[in-house]
XYZ file of C-alpha atoms in Angstrom:
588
model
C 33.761 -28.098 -15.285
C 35.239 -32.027 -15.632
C 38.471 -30.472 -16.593
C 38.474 -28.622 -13.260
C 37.492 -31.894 -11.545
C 40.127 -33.793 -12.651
C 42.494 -31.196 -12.138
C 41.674 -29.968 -8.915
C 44.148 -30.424 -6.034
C 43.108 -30.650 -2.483
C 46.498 -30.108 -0.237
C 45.923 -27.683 2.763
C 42.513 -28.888 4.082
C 42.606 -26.247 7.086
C 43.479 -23.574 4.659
C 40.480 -24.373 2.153
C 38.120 -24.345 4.936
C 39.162 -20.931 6.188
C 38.949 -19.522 2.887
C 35.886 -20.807 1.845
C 34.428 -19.482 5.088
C 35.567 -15.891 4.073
C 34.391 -16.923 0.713
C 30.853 -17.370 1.930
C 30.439 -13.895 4.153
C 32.127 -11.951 1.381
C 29.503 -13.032 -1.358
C 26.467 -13.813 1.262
C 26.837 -9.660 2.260
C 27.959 -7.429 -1.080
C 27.737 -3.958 -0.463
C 25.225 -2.403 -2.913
C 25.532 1.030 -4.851
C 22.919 1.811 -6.319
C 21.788 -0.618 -7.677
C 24.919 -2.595 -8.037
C 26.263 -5.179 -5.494
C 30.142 -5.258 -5.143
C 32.308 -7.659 -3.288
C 36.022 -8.306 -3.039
C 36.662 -11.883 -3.429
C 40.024 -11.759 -5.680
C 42.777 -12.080 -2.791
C 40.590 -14.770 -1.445
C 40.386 -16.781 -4.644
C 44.484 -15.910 -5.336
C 44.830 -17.671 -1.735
C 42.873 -20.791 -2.808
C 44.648 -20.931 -6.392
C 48.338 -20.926 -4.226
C 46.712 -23.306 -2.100
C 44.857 -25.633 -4.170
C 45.486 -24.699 -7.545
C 43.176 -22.784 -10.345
C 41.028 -25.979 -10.927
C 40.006 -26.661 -7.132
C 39.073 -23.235 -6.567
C 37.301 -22.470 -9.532
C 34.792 -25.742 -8.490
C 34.881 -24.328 -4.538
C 34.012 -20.665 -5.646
C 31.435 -22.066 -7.531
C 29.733 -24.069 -5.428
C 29.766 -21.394 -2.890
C 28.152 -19.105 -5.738
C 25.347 -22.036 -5.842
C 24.675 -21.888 -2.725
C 24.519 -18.204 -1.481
C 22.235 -17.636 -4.718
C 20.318 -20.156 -3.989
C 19.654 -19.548 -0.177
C 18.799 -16.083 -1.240
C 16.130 -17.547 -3.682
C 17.467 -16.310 -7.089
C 16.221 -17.741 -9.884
C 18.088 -20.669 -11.529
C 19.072 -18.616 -14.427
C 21.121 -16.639 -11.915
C 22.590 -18.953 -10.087
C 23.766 -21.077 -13.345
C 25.135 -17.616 -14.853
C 27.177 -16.833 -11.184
C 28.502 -20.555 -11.153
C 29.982 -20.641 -15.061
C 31.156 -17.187 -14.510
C 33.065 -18.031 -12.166
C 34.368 -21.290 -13.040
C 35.126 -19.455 -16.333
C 36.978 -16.303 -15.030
C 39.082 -18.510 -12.736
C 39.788 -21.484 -15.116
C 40.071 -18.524 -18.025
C 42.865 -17.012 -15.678
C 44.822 -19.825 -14.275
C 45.597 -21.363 -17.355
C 46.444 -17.788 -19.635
C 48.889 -17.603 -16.323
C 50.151 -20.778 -16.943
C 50.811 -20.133 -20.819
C 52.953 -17.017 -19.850
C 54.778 -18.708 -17.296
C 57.820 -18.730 -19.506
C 57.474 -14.947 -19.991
C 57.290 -13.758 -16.778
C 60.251 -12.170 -15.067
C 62.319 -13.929 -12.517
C 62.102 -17.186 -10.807
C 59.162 -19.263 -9.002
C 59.034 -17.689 -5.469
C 60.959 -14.436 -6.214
C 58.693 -11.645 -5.245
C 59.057 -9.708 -8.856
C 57.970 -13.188 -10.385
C 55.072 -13.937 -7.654
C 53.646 -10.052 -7.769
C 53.677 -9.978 -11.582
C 52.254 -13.568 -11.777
C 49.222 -11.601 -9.255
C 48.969 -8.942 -11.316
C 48.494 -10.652 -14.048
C 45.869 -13.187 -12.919
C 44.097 -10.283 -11.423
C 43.662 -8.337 -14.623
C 42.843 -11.410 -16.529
C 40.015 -12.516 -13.821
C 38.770 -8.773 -14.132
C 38.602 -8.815 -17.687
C 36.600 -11.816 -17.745
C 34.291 -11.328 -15.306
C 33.522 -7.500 -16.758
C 33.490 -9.443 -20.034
C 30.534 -11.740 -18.573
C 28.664 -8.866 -17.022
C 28.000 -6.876 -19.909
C 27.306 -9.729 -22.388
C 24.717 -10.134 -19.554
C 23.613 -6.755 -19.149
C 23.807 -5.337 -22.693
C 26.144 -2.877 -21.488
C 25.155 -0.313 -24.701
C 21.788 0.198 -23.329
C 22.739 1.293 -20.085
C 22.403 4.931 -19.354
C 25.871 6.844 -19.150
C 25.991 7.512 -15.436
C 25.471 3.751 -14.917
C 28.228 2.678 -17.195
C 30.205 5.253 -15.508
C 29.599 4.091 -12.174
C 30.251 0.257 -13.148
C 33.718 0.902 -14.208
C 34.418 3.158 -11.125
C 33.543 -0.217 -9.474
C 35.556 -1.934 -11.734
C 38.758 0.116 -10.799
C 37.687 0.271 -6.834
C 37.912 -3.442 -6.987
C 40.945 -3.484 -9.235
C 42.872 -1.379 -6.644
C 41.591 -3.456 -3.872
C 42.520 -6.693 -4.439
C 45.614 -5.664 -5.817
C 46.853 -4.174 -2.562
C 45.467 -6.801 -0.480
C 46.586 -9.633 -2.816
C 49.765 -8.060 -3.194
C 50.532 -7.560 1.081
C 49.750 -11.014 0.843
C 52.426 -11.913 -1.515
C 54.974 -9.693 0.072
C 54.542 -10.965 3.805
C 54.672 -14.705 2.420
C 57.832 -14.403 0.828
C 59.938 -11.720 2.897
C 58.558 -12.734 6.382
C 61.133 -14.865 8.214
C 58.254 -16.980 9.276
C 57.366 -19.698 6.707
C 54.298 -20.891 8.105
C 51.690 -18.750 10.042
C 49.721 -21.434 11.086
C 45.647 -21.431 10.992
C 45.438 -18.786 13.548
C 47.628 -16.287 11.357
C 45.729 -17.148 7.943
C 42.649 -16.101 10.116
C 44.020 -12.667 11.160
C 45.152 -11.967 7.829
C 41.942 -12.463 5.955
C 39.488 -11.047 8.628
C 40.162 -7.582 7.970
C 38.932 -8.140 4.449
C 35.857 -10.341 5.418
C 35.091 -7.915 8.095
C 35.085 -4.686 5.872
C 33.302 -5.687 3.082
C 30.729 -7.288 6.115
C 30.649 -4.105 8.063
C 30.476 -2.038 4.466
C 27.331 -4.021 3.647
C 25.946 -3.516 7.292
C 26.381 0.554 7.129
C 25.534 0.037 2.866
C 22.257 -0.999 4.536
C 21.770 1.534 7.404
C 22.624 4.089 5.091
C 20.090 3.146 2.470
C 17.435 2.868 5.468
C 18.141 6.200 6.668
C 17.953 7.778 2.972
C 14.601 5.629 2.227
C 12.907 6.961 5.280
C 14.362 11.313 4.877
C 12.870 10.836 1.271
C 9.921 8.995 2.493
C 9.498 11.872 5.134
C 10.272 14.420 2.412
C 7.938 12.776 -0.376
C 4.995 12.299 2.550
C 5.012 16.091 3.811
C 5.049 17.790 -0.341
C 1.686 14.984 -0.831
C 0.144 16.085 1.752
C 0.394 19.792 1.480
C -1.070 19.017 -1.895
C -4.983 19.789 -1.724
C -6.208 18.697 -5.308
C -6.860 14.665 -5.643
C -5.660 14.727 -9.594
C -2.360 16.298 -8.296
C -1.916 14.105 -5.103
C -2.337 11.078 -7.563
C 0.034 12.173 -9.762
C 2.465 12.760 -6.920
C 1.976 9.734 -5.376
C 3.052 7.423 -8.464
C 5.374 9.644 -9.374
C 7.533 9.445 -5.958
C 6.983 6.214 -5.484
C 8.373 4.884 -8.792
C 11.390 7.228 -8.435
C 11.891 5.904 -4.494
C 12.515 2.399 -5.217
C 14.177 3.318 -9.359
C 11.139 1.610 -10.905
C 10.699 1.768 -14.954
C 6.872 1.736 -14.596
C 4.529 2.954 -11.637
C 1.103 2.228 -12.248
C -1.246 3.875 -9.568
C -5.233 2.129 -9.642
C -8.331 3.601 -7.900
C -11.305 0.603 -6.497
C -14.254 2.543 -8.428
C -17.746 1.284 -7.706
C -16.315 -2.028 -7.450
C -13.942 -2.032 -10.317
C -9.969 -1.928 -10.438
C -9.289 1.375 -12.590
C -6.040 2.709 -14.088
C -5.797 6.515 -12.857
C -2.091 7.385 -13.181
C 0.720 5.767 -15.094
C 4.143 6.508 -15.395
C 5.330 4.382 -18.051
C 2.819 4.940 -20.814
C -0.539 7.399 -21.015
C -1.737 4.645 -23.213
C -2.287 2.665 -20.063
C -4.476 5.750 -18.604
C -8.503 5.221 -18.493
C -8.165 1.619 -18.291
C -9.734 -1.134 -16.160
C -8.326 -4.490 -15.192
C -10.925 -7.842 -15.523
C -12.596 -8.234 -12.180
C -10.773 -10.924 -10.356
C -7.806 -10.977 -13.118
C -3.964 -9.803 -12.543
C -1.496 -9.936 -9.217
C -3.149 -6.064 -8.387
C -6.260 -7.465 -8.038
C -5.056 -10.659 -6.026
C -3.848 -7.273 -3.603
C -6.979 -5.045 -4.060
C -9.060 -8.234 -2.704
C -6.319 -9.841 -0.131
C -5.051 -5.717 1.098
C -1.524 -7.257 1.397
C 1.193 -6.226 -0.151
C 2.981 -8.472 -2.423
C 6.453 -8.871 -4.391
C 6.779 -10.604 -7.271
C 10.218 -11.437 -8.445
C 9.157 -13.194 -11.585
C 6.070 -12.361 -13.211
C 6.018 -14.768 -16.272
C 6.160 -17.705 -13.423
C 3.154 -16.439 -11.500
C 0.101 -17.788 -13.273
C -1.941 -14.876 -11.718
C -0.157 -12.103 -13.966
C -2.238 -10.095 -16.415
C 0.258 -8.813 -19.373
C -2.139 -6.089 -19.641
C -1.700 -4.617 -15.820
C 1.883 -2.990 -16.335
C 4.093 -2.392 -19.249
C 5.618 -4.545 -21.581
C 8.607 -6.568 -20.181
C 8.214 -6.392 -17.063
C 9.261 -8.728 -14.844
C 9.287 -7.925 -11.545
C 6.170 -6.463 -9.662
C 5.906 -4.384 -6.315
C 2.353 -4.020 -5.721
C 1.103 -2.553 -2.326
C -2.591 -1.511 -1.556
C -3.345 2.103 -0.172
C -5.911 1.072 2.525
C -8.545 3.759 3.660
C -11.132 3.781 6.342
C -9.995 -0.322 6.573
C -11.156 -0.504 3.013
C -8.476 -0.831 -0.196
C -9.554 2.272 -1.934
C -6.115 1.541 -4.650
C -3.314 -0.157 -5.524
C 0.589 0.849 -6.228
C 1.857 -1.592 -8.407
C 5.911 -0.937 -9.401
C 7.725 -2.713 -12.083
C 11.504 -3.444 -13.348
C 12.518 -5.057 -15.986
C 14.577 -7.533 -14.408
C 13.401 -10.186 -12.359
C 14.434 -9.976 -8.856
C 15.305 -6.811 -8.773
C 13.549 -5.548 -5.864
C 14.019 -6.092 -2.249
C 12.472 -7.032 0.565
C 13.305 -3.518 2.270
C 11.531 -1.655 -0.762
C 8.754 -3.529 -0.002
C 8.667 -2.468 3.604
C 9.214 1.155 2.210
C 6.398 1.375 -0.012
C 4.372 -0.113 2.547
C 4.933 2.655 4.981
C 4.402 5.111 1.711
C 1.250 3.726 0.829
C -0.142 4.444 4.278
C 0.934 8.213 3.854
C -0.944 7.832 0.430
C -3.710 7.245 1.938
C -4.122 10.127 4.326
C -3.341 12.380 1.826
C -5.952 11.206 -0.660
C -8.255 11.010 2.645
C -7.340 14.524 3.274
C -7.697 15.748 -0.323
C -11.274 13.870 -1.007
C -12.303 15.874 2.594
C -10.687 18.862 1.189
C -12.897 18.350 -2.473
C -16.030 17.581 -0.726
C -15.969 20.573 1.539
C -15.339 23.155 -1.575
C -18.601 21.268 -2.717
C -20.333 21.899 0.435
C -19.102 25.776 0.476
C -19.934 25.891 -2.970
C -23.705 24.877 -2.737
C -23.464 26.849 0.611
C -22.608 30.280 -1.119
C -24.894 28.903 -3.954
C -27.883 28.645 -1.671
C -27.117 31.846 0.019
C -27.114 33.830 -3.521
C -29.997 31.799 -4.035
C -32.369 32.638 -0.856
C -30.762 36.493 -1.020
C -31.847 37.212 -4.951
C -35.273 35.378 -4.421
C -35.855 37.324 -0.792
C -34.871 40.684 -2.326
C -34.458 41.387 -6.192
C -37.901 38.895 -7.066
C -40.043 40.427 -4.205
C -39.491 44.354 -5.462
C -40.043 42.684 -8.829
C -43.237 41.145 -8.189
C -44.145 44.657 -5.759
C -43.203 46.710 -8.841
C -45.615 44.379 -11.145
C -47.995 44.828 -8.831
C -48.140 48.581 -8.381
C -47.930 48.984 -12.354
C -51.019 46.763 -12.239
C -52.727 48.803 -10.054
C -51.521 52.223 -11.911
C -52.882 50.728 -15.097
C -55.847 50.074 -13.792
C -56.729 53.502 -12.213
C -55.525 55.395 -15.208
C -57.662 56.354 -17.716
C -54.874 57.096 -20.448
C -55.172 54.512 -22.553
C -51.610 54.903 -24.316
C -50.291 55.388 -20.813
C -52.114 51.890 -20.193
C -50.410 50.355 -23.129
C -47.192 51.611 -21.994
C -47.544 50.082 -18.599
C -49.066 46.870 -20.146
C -45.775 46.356 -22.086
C -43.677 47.500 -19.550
C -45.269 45.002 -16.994
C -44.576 42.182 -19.876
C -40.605 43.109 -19.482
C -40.549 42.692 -15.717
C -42.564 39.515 -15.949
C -39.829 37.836 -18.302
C -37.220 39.321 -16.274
C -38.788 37.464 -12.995
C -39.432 34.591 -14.967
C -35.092 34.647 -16.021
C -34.343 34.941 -12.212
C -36.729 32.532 -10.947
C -34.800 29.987 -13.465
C -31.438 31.398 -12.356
C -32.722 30.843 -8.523
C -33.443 27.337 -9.779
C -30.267 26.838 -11.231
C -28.512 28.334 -8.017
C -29.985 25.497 -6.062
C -29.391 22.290 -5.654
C -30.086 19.741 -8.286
C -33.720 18.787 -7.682
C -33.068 15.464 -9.028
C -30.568 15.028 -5.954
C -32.827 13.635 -3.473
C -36.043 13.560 -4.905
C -35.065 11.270 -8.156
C -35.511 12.452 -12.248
C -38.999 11.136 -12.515
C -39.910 13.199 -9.768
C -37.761 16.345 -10.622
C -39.118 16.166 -14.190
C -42.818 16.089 -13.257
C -42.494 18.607 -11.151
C -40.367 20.984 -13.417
C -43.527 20.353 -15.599
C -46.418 21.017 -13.697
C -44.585 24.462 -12.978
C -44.223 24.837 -16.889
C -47.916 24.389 -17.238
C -49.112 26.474 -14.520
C -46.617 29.154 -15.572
C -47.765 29.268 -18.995
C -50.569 27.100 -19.199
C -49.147 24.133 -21.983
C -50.610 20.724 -21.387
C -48.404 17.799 -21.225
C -48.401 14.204 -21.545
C -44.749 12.725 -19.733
C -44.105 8.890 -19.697
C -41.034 7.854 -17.157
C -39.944 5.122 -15.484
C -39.450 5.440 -11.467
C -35.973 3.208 -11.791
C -34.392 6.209 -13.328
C -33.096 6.632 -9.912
C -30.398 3.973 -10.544
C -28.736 6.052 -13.273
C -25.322 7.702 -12.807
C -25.696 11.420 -11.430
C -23.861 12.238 -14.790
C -26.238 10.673 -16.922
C -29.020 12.462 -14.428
C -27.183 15.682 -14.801
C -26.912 15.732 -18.653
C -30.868 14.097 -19.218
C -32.243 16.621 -16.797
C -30.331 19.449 -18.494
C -31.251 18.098 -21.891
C -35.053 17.902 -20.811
C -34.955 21.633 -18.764
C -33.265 23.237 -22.032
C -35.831 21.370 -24.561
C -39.028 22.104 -22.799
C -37.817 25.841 -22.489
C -37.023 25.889 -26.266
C -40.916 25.059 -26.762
C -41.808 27.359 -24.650
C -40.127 30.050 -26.158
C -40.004 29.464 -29.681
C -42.769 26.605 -30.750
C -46.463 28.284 -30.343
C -47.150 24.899 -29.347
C -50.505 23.537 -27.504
C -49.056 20.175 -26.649
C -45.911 18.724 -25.201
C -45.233 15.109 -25.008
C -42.035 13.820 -22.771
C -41.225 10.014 -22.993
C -38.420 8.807 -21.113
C -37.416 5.036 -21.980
C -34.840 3.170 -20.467
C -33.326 -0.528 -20.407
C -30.029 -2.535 -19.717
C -28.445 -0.954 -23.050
C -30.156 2.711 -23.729
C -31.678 5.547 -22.421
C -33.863 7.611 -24.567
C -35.869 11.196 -23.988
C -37.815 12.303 -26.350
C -39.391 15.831 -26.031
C -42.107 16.419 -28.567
C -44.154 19.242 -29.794
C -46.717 19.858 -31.790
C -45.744 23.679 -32.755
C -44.686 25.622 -35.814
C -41.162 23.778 -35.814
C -38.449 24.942 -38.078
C -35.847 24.072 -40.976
C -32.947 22.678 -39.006
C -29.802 24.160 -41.651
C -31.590 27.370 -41.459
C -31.665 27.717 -37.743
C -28.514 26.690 -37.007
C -26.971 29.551 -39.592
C -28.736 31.840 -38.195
C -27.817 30.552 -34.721
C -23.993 31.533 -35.783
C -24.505 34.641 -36.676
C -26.553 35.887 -33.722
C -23.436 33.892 -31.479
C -26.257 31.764 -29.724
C -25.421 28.356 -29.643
C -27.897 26.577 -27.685
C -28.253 23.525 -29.571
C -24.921 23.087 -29.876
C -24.508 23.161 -26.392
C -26.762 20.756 -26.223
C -25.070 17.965 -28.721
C -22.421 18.876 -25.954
C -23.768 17.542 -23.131
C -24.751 14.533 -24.881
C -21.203 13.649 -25.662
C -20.355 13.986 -22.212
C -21.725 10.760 -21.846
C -20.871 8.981 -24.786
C -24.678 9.959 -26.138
C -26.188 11.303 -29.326
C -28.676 13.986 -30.170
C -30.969 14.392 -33.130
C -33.311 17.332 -33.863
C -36.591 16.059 -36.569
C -38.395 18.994 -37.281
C -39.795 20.939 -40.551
C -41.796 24.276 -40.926
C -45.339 23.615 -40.062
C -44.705 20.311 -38.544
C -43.551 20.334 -34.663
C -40.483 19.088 -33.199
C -39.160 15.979 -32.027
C -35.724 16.276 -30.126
C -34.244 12.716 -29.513
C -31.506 12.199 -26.966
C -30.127 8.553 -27.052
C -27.370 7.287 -23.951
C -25.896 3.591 -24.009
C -25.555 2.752 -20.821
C -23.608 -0.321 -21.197
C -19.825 0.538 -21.132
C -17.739 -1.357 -24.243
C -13.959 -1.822 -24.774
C -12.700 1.855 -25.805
C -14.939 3.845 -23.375
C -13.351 4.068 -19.606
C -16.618 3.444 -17.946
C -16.993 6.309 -16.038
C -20.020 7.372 -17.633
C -23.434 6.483 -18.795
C -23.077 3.586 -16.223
C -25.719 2.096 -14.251
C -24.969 1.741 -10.791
């Protein structure tokens, strides 16, 4: 850079400012493929080298580098990298010119000498500055296509400038006119100035127009989609392939908590939840703005944990719901400012189609609930208005036949076969229950389970002695759902199996653990045993059991022996640690 500074020559003062002006809209408005920006700005520097030599322009280029770059807001890494290129490419080319002046055919303002001294300098320039951009890039790790398409734009500029630089050179010397004045230098380079400025323009429009036919495209396939699993996978997945992302991380607002749903980048991210207050997508779940972050590692507020490993540029946009953030998009590159202010405006107009069609899909879930318990309730009031009245009419009239008959075999007969249709009322009143509703729903499982109880006793006449706690209503329905089923199942079992004449239910619960204990006093039974002859009979109740205790992260132990009762123990910790998701065995 000082040897350009001493070097440089400042002649033609109108010239340089006319050229730098070009300068400036060429490299202020590149044309982008991809995700590539291109710009012609060889003929223009070739001008400024015949008009103020290699060292001058190599310190004007750069400086107009500098300050495009830095008016755009690129980071100073950037802009440093832009300015030495240049200087370098320029400096690098003048002076390999200026060793193989002697070589070069002709004389000094012959066109053969003047075209091949162009030539030259524009192969040289090209060779450095593709030279710079893959040391930059680390052109090996590139996919194919992309290396592909950067030397397609290496030879599109090639051929450019070459026929542009080389009109130039052709009109100078053969045109009978030896100086065009200000005026003519204008009309010569606006063409150029103006194409690659009207090529950036419809670069632009065109890119619009694709961004919103995909976003159409990608709105109307979500919401034709009537699962919510499927919409979110949908939803990440087109939006990190919309804006060329290397990681799309899609969060759910759960209860108060920022959860990890869907990831694109890594399933080791999946069933994951950020810190409460900690990371740029929660600065967006609490703020419901959308925010762009072209360098994570200088924003204090990033989370390495919230997106994938080397990332350094964040998209993050909130899906907004009923005026309430129900999620986040966040979308990462690996480069920092990578992303543009227009893909932010996209996603933004994507994450509002999210949202209707996760609205649309949570309707669409809770009304296959509601037709579910509908038909449920139907089966429910149909079996218990029809099949369990002839049942209890045809234990009735058996009743009454038994007791007018004076066979006494017959009477034992009848006896027995009123027994069967008992049992068989007493399996559809449980399936009736089991049709219905939940009855821990509304009333709460301190209710539910004393009155599942009293109907045991009256039923079959077994005293019990139940200990609950009323907050048991604060419990997760899961956790409800699997205690409940637990308790239902275990009580039965006595029933069935125990002979017992007392049943005690406890039901303790605090900030850490739930337990239910279910206790009998019966002829119990030697666990091994049981559950070998469980397997070969293909009943596998207690297994199912120890099932629905994982469910919920909880445990199940059976302490029995012949002769000495039963004790079934189901344990549920109910605060969440740092492998399990959360999701269950939470308090809420």
């Amino acid at each position: 850079m000082l040897y350009a500074w001493e070097r440089a020559e400042f002649l033609r003062l109108d010239y340089l400012i006319v050229l730098t002006l070009f300068l400036v809209v060429i490299e202020a408005f590149p044309f982008r493929i991809k995700r590539l920006n291109t710009t012609f700005p060889f003929p223009l520097l070739y001008a400024m080298v015949l008009n103020t030599g290699f060292e001058a322009t190599a310190l004007y280029s750069a400086a107009i580098l500098l300050i495009v770059h830095t008016i755009k807001g690129r980071p100073w890494k950037a802009r440093l990298t832009a300015m030495f290129g240049r200087i370098t490419t320029v400096l690098g080319a003048g002076m390999t010119v200026n060793l193989l002046w002697p070589l070069l055919p002709g004389e000094p303002t012959e066109l053969l000498f003047e075209e091949v001294r162009m030539v030259a300098m524009l192969l040289i320039f090209t060779f450095l500055s593709a030279s710079i951009f893959v040391w930059n890039t680390n052109f090996r790790a590139l996919y194919k296509p992309f290396r592909t398409l950067i030397l397609k734009l290496i030879l599109l500029d090639v051929t450019v400038s070459f026929i542009y630089a080389g009109l130039m050179m052709y009109l100078a010397i053969t045109s009978p006119v030896t100086n065009l004045g200000t005026l003519g230098f204008v009309f010569f380079f606006l063409p150029l100035a103006s194409a690659c400025f009207l090529l950036y323009l419809f670069n632009n429009l065109n890119r619009a127009k694709q961004g919103l036919v995909t976003l159409f495209e990608v709105s109307q396939t979500i919401s034709q989609q009537h699962s919510l699993p499927t919409v979110l996978d949908q939803v990440i997945e087109r939006a990190t392939s919309m804006v060329g992302g290397h990681c799309g991380v899609l969060y759910l607002m759960e209860d108060g908590e920022l959860r990890r749903k869907v990831c694109t980048c890594s399933s080791d991210l999946n069933a994951q939840k950020l810190p409460e207050g900690i990371s740029i997508a929660w600065a967006v779940a609490l703020s419901g703005k959308a925010e762009l972050v072209h360098d994570v590692e200088r924003d204090t507020r990033f989370w390495p944990g919230e997106t994938l490993y080397g990332t350094r540029t964040l998209l993050i946009v909130p899906i907004i719901i009923d005026d309430k953030v129900a999620g986040v998009i966040s979308l990462g590159r690996n480069e920092p400012h990578s992303f543009m202010l227009g893909e932010l405006q996209l996603m933004e107009i994507f994450a509002a189609h999210a949202a209707v069609a996760m609205k649309n899909a949570q309707y669409m879930v809770e009304r296959e609930k509601r037709l579910l318990v509908e038909e449920r309730n139907r089966l429910a009031r149909e079996i218990h208005d029809g099949i369990a009245q002839d049942l209890a009419s045809a234990v009735f009239q058996l009743e009454m036949l038994r007791r007018n008959s004076p066979d006494e075999d017959a009477n034992q007969q009848v006896q027995k076969l009123q027994g069967m249709l008992r049992q068989t009322a007493t399996t559809l009143r449980n399936s009736i229950f089991s049709l219905r509703p939940a009855p821990y729903t509304h009333a709460g499982l301190w209710l539910a389970m004393r009155a599942y109880l009293d109907e045991m006793e009256k039923e079959h006449g077994l005293p019990f002695q139940f200990e609950a706690p009323e907050q048991t209503l604060q419990l997760a329905p899961d956790v409800m759902s699997v205690v409940y089923q637990v308790f239902a199942e275990s009580v039965q079992n006595v029933i069935k199996h125990a002979d017992a004449t007392r049943l005690y239910i406890k039901l303790l619960l605090d900030d850490e653990c739930l337990k239910l204990t279910v206790q009998d006093n019966g002829k119990g039974f030697h666990f091994g045993r049981a559950m070998l002859e469980a397997v070969n009979r293909h009943s596998f109740g207690i297994e199912n059991l120890h099932l629905l205790a994982d469910q919920v992260g909880g445990t199940l132990e059976y302490h029995t022996a012949p002769d000495k009762g039963t004790e079934i123990v189901l344990e549920i910790p109910l605060k969440e640690d740092g492998t399990d998701d959360g999701t269950r065995g939470a308090l809420r």
